[in-house]
XYZ file of C-alpha atoms in Angstrom:
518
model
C 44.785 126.588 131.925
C 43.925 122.833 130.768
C 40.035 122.259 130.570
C 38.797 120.404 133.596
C 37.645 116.703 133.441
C 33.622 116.509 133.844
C 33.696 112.547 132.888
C 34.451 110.330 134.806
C 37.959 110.114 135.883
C 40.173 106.474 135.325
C 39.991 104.321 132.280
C 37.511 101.796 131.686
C 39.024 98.484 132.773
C 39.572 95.953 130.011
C 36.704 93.710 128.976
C 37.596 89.917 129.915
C 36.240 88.613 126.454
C 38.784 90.623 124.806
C 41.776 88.957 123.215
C 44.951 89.843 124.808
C 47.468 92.280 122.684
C 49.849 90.303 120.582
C 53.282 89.959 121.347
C 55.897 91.662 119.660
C 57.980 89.566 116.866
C 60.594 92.394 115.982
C 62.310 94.898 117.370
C 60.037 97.504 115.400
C 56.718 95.847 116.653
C 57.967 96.383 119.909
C 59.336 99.535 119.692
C 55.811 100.535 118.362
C 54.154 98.940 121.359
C 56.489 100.773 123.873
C 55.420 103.931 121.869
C 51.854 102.947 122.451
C 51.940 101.983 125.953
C 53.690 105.752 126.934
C 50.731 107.401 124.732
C 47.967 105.135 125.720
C 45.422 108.126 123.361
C 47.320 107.967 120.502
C 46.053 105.122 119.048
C 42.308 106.260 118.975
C 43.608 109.461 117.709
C 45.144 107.764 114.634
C 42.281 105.330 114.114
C 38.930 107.576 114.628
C 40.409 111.193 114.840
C 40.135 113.937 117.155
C 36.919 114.574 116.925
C 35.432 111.094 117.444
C 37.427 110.540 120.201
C 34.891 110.470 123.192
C 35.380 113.717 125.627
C 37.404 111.780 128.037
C 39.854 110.040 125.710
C 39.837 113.576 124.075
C 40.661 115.281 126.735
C 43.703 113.232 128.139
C 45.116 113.091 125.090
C 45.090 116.817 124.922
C 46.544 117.336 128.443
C 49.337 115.122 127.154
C 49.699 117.169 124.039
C 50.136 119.911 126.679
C 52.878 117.866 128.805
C 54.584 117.297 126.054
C 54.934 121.045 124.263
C 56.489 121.831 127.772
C 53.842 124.488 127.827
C 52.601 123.252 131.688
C 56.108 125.095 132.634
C 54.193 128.548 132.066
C 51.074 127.453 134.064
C 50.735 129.307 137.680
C 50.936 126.776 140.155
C 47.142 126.320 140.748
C 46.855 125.250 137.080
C 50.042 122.818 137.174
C 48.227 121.141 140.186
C 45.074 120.744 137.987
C 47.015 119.571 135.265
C 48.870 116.810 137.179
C 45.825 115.983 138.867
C 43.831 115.270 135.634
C 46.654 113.070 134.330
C 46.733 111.466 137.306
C 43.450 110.193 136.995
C 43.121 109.296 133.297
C 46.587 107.231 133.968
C 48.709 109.466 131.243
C 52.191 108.425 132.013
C 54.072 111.090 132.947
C 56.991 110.493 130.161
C 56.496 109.135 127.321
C 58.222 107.635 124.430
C 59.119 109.691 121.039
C 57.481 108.351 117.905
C 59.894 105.443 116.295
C 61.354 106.788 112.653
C 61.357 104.411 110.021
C 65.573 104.226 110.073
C 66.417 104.656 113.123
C 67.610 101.167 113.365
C 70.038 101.473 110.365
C 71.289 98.247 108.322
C 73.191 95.329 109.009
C 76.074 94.209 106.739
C 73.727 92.263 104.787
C 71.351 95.641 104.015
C 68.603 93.763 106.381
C 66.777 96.367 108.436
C 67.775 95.803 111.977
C 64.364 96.734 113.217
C 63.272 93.362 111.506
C 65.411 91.515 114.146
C 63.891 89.135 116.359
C 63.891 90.350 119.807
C 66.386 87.343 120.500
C 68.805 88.458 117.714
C 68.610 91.902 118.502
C 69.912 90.777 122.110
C 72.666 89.172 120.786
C 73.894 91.906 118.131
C 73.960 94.288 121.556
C 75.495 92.222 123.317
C 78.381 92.066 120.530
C 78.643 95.411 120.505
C 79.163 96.258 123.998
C 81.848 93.517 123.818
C 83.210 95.297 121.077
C 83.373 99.001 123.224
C 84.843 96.655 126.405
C 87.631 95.269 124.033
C 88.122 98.723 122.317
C 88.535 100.365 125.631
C 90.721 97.736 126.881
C 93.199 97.882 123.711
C 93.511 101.623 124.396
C 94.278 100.763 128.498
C 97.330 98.500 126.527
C 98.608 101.204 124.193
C 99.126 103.748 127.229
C 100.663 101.388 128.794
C 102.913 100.332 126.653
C 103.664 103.831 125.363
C 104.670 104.603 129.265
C 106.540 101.456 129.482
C 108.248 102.727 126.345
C 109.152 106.095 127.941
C 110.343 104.823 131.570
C 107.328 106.526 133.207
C 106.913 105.037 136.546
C 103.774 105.097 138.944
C 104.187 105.629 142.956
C 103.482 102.560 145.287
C 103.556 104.388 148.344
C 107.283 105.785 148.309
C 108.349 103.452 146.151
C 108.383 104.769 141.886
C 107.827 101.506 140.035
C 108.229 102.093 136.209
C 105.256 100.559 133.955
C 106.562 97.321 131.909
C 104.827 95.852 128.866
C 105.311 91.741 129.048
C 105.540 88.998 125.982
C 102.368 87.810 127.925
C 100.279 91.669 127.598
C 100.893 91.871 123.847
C 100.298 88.158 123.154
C 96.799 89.041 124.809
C 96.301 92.294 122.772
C 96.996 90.276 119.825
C 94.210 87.980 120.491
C 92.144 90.958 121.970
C 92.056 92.305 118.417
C 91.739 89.272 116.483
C 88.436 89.417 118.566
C 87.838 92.582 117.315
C 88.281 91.900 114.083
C 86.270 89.236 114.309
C 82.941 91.345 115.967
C 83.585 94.070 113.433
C 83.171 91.643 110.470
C 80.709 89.899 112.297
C 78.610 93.156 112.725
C 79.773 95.463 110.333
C 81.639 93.402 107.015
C 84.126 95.594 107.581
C 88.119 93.738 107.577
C 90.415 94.973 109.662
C 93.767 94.671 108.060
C 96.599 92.144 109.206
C 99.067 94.166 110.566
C 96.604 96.468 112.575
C 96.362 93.421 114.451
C 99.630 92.756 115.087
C 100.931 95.646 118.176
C 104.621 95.120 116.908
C 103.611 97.094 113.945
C 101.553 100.101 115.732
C 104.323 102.566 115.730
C 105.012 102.641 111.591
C 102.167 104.701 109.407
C 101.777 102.884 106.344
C 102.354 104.747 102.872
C 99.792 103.408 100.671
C 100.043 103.226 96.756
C 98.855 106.320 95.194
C 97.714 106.067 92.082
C 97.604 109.322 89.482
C 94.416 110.810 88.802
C 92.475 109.576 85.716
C 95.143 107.024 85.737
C 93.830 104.806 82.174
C 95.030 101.319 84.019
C 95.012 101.456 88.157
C 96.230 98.163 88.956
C 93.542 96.621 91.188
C 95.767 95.472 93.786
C 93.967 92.639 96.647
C 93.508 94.005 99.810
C 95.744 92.305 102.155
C 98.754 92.446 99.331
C 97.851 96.681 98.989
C 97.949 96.570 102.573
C 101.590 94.725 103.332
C 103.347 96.735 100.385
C 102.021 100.046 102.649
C 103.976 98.587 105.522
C 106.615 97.675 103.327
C 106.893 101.281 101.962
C 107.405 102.633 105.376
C 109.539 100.369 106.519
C 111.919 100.642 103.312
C 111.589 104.398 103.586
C 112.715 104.490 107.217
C 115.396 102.580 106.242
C 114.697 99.706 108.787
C 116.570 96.405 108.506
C 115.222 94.381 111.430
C 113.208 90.857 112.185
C 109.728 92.469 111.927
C 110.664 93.528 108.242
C 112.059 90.101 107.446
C 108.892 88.453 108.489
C 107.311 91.033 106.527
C 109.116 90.595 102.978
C 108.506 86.609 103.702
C 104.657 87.516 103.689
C 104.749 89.550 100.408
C 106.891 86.946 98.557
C 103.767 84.134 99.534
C 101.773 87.028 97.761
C 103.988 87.833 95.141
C 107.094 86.272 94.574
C 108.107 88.022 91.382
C 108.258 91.258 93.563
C 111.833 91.519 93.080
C 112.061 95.357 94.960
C 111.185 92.984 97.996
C 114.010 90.124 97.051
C 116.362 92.644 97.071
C 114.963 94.386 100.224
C 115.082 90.708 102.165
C 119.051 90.475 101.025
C 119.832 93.475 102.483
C 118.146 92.627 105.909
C 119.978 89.442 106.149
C 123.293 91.246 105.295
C 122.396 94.024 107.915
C 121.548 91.512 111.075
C 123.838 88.548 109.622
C 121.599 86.030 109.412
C 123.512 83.028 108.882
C 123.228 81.983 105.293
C 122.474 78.244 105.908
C 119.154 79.152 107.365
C 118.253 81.585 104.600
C 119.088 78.963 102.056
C 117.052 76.534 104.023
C 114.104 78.505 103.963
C 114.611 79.647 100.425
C 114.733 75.741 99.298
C 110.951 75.479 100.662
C 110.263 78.625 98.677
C 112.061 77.718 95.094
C 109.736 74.273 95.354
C 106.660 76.341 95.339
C 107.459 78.479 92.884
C 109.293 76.655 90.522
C 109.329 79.048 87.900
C 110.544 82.086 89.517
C 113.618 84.315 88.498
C 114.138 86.445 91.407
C 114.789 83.207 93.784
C 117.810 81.861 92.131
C 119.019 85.893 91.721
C 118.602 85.342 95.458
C 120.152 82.343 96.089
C 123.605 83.424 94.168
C 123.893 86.846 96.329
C 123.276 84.428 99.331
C 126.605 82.092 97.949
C 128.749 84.832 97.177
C 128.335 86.291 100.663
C 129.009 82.834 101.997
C 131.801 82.100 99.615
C 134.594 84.069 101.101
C 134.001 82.519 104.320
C 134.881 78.981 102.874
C 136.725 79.745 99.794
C 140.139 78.616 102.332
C 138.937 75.358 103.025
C 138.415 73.199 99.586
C 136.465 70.418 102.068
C 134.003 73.253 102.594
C 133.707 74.208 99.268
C 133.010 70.793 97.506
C 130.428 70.182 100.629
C 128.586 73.008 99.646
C 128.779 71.734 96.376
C 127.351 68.629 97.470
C 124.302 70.212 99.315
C 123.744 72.401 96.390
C 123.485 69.540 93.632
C 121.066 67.416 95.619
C 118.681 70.836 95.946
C 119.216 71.418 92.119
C 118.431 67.476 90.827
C 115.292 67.922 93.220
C 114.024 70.966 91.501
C 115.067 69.165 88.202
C 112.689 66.302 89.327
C 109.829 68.904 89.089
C 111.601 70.198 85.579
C 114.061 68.814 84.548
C 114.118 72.134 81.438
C 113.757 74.964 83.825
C 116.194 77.507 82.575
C 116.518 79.225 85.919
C 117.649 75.959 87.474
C 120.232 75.695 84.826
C 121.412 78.890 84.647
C 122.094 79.143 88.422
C 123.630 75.521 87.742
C 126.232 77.165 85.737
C 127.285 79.880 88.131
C 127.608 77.267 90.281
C 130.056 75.309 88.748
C 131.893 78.925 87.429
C 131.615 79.471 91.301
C 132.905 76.695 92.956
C 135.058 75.281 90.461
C 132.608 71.882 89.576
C 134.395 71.049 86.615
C 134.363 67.272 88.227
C 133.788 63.618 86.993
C 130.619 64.024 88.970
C 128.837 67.288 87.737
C 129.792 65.513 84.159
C 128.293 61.974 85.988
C 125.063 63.936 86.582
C 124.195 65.547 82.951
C 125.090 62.983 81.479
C 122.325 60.988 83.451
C 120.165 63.619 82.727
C 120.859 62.994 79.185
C 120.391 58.979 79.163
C 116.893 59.878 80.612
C 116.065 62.619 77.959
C 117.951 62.357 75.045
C 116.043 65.106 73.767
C 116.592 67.452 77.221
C 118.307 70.455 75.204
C 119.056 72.022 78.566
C 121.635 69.035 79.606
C 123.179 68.968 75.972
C 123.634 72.838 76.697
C 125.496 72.038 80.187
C 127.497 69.046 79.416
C 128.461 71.347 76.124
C 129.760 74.419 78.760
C 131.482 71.694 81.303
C 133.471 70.189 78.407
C 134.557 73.446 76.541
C 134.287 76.006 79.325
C 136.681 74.361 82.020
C 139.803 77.127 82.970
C 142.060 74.181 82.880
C 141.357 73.233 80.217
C 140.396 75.826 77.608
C 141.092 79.302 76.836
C 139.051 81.892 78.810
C 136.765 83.726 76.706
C 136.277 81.306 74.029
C 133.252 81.841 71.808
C 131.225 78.733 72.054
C 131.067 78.697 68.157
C 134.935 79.119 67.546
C 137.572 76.650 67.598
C 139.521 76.300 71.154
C 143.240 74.821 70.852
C 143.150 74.947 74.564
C 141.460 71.986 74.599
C 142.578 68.552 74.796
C 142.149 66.344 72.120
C 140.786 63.669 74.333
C 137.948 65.994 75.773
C 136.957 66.708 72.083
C 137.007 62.788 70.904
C 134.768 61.939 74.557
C 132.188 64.657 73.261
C 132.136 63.686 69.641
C 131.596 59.571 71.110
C 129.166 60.644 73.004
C 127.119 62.625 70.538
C 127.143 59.711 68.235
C 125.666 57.492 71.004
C 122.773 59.484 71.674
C 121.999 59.982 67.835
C 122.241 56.456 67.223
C 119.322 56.131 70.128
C 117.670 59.175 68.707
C 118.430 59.841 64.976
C 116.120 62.178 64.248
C 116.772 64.124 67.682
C 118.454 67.400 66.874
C 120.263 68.027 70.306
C 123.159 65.231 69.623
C 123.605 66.321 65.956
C 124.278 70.286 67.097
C 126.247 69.027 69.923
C 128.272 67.686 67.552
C 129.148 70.383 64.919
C 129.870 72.370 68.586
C 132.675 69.904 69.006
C 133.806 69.537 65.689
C 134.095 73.212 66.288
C 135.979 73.576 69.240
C 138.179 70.867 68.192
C 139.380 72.521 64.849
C 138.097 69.384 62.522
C 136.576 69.811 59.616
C 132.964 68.210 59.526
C 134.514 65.595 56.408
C 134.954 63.575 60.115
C 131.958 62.684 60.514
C 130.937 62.002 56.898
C 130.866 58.390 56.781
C 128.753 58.511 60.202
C 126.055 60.888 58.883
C 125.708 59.018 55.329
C 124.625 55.775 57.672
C 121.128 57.417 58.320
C 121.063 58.281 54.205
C 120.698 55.790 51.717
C 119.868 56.415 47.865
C 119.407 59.675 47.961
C 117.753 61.197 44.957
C 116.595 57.742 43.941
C 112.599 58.231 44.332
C 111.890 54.415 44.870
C 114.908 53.747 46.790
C 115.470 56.997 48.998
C 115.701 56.226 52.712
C 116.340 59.104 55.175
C 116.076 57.932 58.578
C 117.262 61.637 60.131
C 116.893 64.710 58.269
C 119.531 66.224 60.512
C 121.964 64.058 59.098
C 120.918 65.075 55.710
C 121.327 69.007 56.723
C 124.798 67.977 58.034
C 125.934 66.161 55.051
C 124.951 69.399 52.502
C 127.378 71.565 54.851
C 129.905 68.164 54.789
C 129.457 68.223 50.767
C 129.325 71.968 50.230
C 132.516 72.091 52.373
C 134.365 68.919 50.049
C 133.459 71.008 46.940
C 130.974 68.972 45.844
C 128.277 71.567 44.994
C 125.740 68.971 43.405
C 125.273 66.931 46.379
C 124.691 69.557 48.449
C 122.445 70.973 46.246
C 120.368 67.606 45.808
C 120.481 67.118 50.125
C 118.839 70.881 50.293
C 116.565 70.148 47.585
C 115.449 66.939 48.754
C 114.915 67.695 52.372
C 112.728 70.779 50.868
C 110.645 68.367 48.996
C 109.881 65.486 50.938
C 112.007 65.148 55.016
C 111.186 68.931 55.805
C 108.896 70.425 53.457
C 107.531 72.427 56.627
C 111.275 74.938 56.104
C 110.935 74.599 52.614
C 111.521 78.461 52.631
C 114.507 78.058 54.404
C 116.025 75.116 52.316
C 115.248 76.464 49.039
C 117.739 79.945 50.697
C 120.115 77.736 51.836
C 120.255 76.078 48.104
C 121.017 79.772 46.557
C 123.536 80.503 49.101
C 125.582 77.647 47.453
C 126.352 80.162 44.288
């Protein structure tokens, strides 16, 4: 049984000079003060001890003890009476607080102890979070519904089933419902919620992440939200699934990565599965070839996308050269941004193989190109494959470094004309003076043709004082003219000279070129 009280029996009442308590800053202080106010003897235990407590204070702080242990259970009912009465009067509240732990408020995303919190933030960060349990709870209300709605379940309005439905309207407002979520979790937590767990057209597929091998020397460190679409794209690719979610899907990864050419070939096959017309494909894939100029896998793209559409206008010529049309203003825009890329070029040339260009105006264009770059190697290399490579007018597979009787002798003069233009507005340009060996080539002439036009840009050669050379291109064409006439000395002299003095930077090369003549 608890001691009886012999003192007097309530607290002293507070002195009216005293300073009133200070208030609470943080959440700790007034957690602390709560504490404090539910064990109103605990603080003159801790700050003078048990046994300098005086006997009242002493003894209510004992009887609390007592409360507390639960030991008053096993008290006969006289005692308990005592025992409540003696609390009673020293004012012990009958519950009281537990004593605060040093962590129990955890860490905020920035490590900052929440119990630091102002009481006003502290409001605010629980009042996030029970928004965040309200919105939880409601985006679990949506996926039973919809999962009903899915299965035809129906719900009884008196006799009447009515089956559950899931509208455009109840998704678009679970898609902003979690964008809210995501936006309180980062808020509270710094943790992201991925894309596509926000988007409910995507809750049925289980993403297959990118497993790397153990000890793996080199894991690629992939960015989040790319790691996260390729998981969706692995699912969807190994379910087989060719639909507009997975379109939408390889359009996100190729903003990401557009080199990814697993996912070109992935997108092809979704557009030949739901026949997407090829217009609008090509449309959208115009935006995407001007943003990534430089990028193989779009023109490997765009040329599966023509040969699909090909057969569908390959009856109607019309068709054809309008496609033609549309497809050479798209190309001379990209060339705008480069006029070298190979890519461009390349798909230039299937093109033409494609859709039978070999016109005035596809020869019109390069040679444009030309007149604005002399020194543009990738025109010389198209007008070159227009000239020589037409069916009509040259023998299919024709070695571009072998002579073509197929082809007329009018084609092979235009060239050869043409050449000597541009090297008269750019002797010591190399482009014009390969371009035309290449047609001396294909036109079965001996180089001798061009003799007296390559000696105009050498004068005096071998003559120290005197020696002009205004394009040492001419000068390596006129040791192959020489060498071919049998006139070993002059070639020898062109090699040597262009070693020592107009290209002493290939003297290596010369200098073999001079024993070769032996």
């Amino acid at each position: 049984m608890p001691p009886k009280n012999k003192g007097g029996g309530r607290a002293k009442a507070a002195d009216p000079q005293q300073e009133p308590p200070k208030q609470p800053q943080t959440i700790r202080e007034l957690e602390w003060q709560r504490y404090y106010d539910t064990n109103p003897y605990q603080k003159a235990y801790e700050e003078v001890g048990l046994s300098r407590m005086t006997p009242n204070d002493r003894h209510a702080f004992l009887n609390q003890e007592y409360l507390k242990s639960g030991a008053a259970k096993s008290l006969s009912n006289k005692s308990q009476k005592e025992l409540w009465k003696q609390l009673n009067e020293s004012n012990v509240p009958l519950r009281s607080l537990p004593r605060p732990r040093d962590n129990q408020w955890g860490r905020d995303k920035n490590g900052r102890d929440i119990g630091d919190y102002t009481v006003e933030e502290y409001r605010a960060r629980t009042a996030k979070t029970s928004k965040l349990l309200d919105l939880s709870f409601e985006s679990q209300t949506f996926k039973a519904k919809r999962e009903k709605a899915t299965s035809g379940d129906g719900y009884l309005v008196g006799d009447t089933v009515k089956p559950f439905t899931c509208t455009e309207e109840d998704v678009e407002q679970e898609k902003a419902r979690r964008k809210e979520m995501a936006d309180l979790k980062e808020d509270l937590y710094g943790a992201k919620t991925d894309p596509y767990a926000l988007d409910p057209e995507w809750d049925d597929v289980v993403p297959i992440p990118q497993v790397e091998p153990e000890g793996a020397l080199a894991a690629i460190a992939y960015p989040e939200d790319y790691a996260e679409a390729m998981s969706y794209l692995r699912a969807a690719m190994a379910a087989k699934e060719y639909t507009p979610r997975c379109l939408r899907l390889t359009e996100h990864i190729i903003s990401l990565n557009p080199a990814h050419y697993t996912v070109w070939l992935y997108r092809f096959a979704i557009v030949d599965a739901l026949n997407i017309s090829i217009p609008d494909e090509i449309e959208w894939l115009n935006d995407v070839s001007l943003t990534y100029i430089k990028n193989y896998q779009i023109w490997n793209h765009r040329q599966l996308l023509l040969d699909r559409l090909y057969p569908a206008l390959a009856a109607s010529r019309a068709d054809v050269e309008s496609l033609g049309r549309s497809e050479r203003r798209f190309l001379d825009r990209m060339l705008e941004e480069d006029t070298k890329n190979y890519h461009v070029w390349s798909y230039r040339q299937y093109l033409v193989r494609k859709l039978g260009l070999w016109d005035e105006a596809e020869r019109r264009g390069v040679e444009a190109l030309i007149r604005d770059d002399v020194r543009n190697n990738s025109a010389w290399s198209h007008r070159f494959f227009l000239a020589f490579s037409d069916p009509a007018a040259s023998t299919p597979g024709s070695h571009a470094t072998e002579h073509d009787p197929a082809v007329p002798a009018a084609v092979v003069d235009r060239e050869l004309a043409f050449a000597r233009d541009a090297v008269q507005r750019a002797p010591q340009n190399q482009s014009p003076w390969n371009y035309l060996r290449g047609a001396l080539v294909k036109g079965g002439r001996p180089l001798a043709d061009v003799r007296g036009f390559a000696e105009q840009f050498v004068r005096n050669l071998g003559i120290e004082e005197k020696e002009e050379v205004t394009s040492s291109h001419a000068l390596d064409l006129l040791a192959d003219i020489y060498k071919e006439a049998g006139e070993k000395e002059k070639a020898d002299l062109a090699l040597r000279r262009l070693a020592e003095k107009w290209d002493r930077i290939r003297r290596g090369y010369w200098e073999y070129r001079r024993k070769m003549l032996d």
